[in-house]
Short mmCIF file of C-alpha atoms in Angstrom, two decimals:
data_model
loop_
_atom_site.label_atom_id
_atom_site.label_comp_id
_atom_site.label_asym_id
_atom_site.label_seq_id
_atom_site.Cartn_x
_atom_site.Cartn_y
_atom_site.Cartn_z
CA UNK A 1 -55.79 130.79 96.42
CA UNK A 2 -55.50 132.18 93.21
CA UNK A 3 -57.12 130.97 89.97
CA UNK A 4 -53.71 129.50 88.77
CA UNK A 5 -52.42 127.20 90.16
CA UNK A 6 -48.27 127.24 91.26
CA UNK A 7 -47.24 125.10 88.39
CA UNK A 8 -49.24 126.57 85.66
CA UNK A 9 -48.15 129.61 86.80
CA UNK A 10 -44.85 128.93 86.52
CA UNK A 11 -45.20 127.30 83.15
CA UNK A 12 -46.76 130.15 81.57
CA UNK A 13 -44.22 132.65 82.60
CA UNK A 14 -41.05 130.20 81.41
CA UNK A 15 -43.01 130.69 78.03
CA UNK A 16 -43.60 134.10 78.17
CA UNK A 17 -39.63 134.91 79.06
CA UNK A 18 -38.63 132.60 76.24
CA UNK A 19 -40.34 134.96 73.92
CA UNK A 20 -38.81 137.53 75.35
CA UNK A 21 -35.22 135.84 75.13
CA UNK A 22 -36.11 134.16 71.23
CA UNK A 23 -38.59 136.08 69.29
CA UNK A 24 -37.60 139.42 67.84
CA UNK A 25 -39.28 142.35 65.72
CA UNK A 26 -37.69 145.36 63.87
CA UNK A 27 -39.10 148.33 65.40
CA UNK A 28 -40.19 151.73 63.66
CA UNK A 29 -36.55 153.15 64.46
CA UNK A 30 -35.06 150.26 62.98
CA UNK A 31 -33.42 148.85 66.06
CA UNK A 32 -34.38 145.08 66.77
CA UNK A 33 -35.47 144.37 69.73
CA UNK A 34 -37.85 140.84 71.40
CA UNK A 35 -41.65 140.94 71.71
CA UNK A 36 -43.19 141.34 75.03
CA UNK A 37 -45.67 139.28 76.61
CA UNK A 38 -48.28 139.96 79.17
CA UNK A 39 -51.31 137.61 80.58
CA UNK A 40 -54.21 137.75 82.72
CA UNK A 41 -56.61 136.13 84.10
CA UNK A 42 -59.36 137.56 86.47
CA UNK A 43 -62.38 136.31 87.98
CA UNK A 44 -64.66 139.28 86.22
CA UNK A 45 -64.62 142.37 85.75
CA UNK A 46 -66.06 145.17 88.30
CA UNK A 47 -69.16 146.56 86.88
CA UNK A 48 -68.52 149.83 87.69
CA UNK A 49 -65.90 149.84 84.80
CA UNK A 50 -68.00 148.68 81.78
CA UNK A 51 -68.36 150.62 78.96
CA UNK A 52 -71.59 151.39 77.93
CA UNK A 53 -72.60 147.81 78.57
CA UNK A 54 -70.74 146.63 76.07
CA UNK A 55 -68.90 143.26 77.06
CA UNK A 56 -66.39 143.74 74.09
CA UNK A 57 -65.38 147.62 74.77
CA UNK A 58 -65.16 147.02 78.39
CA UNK A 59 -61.90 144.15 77.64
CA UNK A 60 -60.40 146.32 75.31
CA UNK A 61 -60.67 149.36 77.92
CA UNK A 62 -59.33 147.08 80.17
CA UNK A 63 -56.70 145.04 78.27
CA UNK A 64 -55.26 148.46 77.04
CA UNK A 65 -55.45 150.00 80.85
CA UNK A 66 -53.80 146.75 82.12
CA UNK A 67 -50.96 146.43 79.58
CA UNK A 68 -50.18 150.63 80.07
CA UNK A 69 -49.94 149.98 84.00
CA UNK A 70 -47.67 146.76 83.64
CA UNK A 71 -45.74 148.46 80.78
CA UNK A 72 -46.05 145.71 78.41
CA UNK A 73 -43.41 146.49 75.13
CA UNK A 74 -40.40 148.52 74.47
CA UNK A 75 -40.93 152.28 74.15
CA UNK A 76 -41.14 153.34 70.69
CA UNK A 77 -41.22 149.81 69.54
CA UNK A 78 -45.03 148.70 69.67
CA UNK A 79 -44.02 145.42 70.46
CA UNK A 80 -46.39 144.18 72.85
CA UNK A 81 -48.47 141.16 73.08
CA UNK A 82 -51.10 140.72 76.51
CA UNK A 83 -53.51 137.92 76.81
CA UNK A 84 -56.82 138.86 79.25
CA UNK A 85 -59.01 135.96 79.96
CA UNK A 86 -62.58 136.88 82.03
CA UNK A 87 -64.08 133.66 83.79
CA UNK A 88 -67.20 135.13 84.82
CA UNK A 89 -68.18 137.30 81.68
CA UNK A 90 -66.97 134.45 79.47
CA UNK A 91 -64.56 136.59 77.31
CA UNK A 92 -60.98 136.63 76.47
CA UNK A 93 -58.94 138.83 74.29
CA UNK A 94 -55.51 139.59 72.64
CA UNK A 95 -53.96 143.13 72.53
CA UNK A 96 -51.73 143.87 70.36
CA UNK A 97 -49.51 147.35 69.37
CA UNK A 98 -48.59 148.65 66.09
CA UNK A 99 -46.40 146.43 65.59
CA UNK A 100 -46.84 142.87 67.21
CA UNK A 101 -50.19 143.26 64.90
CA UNK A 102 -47.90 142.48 62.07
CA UNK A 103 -46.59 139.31 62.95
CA UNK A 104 -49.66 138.58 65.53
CA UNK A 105 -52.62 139.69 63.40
CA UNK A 106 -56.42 139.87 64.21
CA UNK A 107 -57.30 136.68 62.81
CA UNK A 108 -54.42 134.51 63.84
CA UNK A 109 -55.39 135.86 67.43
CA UNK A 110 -58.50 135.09 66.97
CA UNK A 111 -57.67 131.40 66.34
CA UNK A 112 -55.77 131.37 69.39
CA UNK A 113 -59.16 132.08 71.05
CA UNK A 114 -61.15 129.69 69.59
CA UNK A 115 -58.56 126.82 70.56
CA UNK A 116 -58.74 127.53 73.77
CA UNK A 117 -62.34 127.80 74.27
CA UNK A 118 -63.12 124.14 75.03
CA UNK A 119 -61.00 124.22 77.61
CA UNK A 120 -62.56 127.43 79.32
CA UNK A 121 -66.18 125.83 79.38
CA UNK A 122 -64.21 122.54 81.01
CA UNK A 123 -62.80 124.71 83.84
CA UNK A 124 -59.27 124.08 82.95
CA UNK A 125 -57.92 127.60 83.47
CA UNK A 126 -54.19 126.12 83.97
CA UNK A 127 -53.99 124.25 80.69
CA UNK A 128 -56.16 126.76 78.45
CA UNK A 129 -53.80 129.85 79.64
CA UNK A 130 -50.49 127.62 79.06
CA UNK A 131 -52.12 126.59 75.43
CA UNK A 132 -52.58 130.39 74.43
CA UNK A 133 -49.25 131.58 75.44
CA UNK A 134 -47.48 128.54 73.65
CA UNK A 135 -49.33 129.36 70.54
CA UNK A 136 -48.44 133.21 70.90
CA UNK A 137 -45.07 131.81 71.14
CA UNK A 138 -45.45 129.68 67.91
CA UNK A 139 -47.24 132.39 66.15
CA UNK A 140 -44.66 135.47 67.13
CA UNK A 141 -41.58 132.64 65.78
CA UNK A 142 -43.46 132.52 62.79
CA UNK A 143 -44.55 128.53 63.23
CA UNK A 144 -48.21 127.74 62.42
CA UNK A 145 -50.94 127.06 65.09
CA UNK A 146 -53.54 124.51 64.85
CA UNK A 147 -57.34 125.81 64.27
CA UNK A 148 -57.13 126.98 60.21
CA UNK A 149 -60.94 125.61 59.96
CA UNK A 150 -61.64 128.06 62.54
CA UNK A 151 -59.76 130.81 60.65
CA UNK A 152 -62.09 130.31 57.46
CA UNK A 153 -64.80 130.08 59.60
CA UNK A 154 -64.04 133.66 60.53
CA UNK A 155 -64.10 134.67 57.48
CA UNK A 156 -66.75 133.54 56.79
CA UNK A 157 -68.23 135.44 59.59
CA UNK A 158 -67.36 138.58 58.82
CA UNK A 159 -68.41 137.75 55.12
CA UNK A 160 -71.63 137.31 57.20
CA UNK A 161 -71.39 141.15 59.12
CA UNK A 162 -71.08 142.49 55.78
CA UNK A 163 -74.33 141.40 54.40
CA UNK A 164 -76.34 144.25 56.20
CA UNK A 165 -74.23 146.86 54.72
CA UNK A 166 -74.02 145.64 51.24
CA UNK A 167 -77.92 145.20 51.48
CA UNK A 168 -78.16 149.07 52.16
CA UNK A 169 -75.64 150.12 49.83
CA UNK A 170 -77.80 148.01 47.03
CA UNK A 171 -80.91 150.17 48.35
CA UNK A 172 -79.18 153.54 47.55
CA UNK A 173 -77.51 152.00 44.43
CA UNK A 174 -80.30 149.80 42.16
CA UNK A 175 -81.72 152.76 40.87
CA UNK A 176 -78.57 153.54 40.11
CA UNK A 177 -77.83 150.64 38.87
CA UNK A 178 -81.34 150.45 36.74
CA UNK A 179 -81.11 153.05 35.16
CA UNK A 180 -77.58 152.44 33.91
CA UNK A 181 -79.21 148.80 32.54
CA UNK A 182 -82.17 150.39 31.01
CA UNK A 183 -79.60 153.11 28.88
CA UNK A 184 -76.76 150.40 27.86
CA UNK A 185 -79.89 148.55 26.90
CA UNK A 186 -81.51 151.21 25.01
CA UNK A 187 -78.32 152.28 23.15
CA UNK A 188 -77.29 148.43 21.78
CA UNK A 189 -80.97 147.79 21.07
CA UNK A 190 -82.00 151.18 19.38
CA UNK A 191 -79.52 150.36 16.04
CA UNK A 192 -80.31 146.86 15.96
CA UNK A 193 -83.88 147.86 15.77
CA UNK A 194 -83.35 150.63 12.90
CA UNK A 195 -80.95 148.23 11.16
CA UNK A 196 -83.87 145.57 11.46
CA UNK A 197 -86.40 147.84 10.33
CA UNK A 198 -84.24 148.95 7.10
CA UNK A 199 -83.79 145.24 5.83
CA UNK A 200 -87.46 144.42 6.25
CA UNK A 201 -88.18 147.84 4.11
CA UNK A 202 -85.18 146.93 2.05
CA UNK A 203 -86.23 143.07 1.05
CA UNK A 204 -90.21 143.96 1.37
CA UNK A 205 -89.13 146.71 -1.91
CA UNK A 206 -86.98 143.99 -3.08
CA UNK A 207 -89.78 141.71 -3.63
CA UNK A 208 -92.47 144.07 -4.82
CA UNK A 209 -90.03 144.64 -7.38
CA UNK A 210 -89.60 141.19 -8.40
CA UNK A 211 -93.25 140.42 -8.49
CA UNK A 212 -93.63 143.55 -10.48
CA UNK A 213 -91.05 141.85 -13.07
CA UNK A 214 -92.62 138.16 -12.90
CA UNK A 215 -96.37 140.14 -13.97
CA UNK A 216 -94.30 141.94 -17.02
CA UNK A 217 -92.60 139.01 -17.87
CA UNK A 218 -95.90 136.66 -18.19
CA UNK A 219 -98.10 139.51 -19.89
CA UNK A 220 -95.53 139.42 -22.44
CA UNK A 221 -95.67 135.93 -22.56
CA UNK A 222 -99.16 136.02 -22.81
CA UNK A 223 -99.62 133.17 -19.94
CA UNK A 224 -102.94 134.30 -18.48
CA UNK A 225 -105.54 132.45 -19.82
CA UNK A 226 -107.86 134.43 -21.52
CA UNK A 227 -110.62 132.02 -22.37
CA UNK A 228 -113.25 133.98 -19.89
CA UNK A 229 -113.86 137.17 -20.29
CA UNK A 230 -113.80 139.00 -16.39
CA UNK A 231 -117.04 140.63 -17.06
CA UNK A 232 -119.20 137.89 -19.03
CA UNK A 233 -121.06 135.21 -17.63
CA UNK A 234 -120.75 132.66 -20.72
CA UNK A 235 -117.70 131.32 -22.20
CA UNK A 236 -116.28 132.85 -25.79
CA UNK A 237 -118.55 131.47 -28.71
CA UNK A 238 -116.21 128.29 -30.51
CA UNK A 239 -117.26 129.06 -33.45
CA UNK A 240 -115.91 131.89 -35.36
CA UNK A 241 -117.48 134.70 -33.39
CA UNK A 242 -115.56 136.81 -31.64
CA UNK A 243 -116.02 139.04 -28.22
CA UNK A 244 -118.48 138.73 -25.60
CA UNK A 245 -121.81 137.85 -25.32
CA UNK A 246 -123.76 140.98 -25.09
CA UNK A 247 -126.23 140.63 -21.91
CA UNK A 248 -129.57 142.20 -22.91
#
């Protein structure tokens, strides 16, 4: 048998035609016309077709491959929307066109994804495909999905992917950047210095000058006291006798 069983399989594409009947998109030419849903879900895929090893290529190789052969959207419209789950490689994706991408963008599929994860590693393959396409559904009639945590935790992961390249763009640019610091720095600092340097002549003048006025002002006042002469070794005679003792 296949991996679906009857009744999920019949669930799945009763959602995917009511999309088709209720949710509409205006396409580049300006006609309006319903989104177009596609979904599968295969046992692995043959090694032969991977791309370069690369898990994540290879689905989108395939997905795209798949949704040209089925003929998933309107011609000229870009209105096509095609679920591929893997079992064995442990991958699913959502393809999108032009313009499904709009209304179903990256990260939004990606939260369809992660809700349905759980019930991949469980081994429910009916419920998890019948979850995604009713939540493509929701999301393409513009009604919000559960899993926003899981939305900022995407984010937050490619916040995370960008680290590496913002590390080697600081590499190239810190010089750069250090350089620019060290000449901002240099032309606020250089005035302040001369300014700096100008008051401390300015006051240091200032104040020679005003010690040069005190000394004037206390000669004239004849303030010093002139009971010792600077060059004699006794004090002046008390007693009418005038000048210094003359050292012989």
């Amino acid at each position: 048998g296949g991996i679906l069983s009857p009744d999920a399989r019949m669930k799945v594409l009763n959602v995917i035609h009511a999309i088709r009947a209720d949710a509409s998109v205006k396409c580049p030419d300006g006609a309006e016309k319903s989104f177009e849903v596609g979904a599968a879900l295969v046992q692995r895929m043959h090694p032969d077709d991977w791309v370069s090893d690369d898990k994540k290529a290879t689905t989108k190789v395939f997905a795209q491959e798949l949704g040209d052969r089925w003929g998933i959207g309107d011609p000229g419209c870009s209105n096509g929307v095609l679920l591929f789950l893997s079992i064995q490689d442990r991958f699913a994706y959502i393809k999108t066109a032009v313009v499904s991408q709009t209304v179903m963008t990256d990260s939004l599929s990606e939260t369809v994804i992660d809700n349905l994860r759980p019930l991949l590693k469980g081994g429910y393959y009916d419920d998890a495909l019948l979850q995604a396409v009713l939540q493509i559904n929701d999301v393409l009639k513009g009604k919000s999905i559960p899993g926003l945590k899981t939305t900022w935790f995407s984010m937050f992961r490619g916040l995370i992917r960008l680290i590496p390249f913002v590390v080697a763009i600081g590499v190239y640019l810190l010089p750069i950047l250090a350089m620019i610091v060290v000449f901002v720095l240099r032309a606020v600092l250089t005035p302040i210095a001369w300014l700096l340097d100008y008051v401390t002549n300015l006051w240091g003048r200032r104040r020679a000058e005003l010690d040069l006025q005190r000394v004037q002002t206390e000669l004239e006042r004849s303030e010093f006291d002139q009971t010792m002469c600077p060059i004699c070794l006794e004090q002046f005679a008390t007693s009418g006798h005038d000048g210094c003792t003359v050292l012989s």
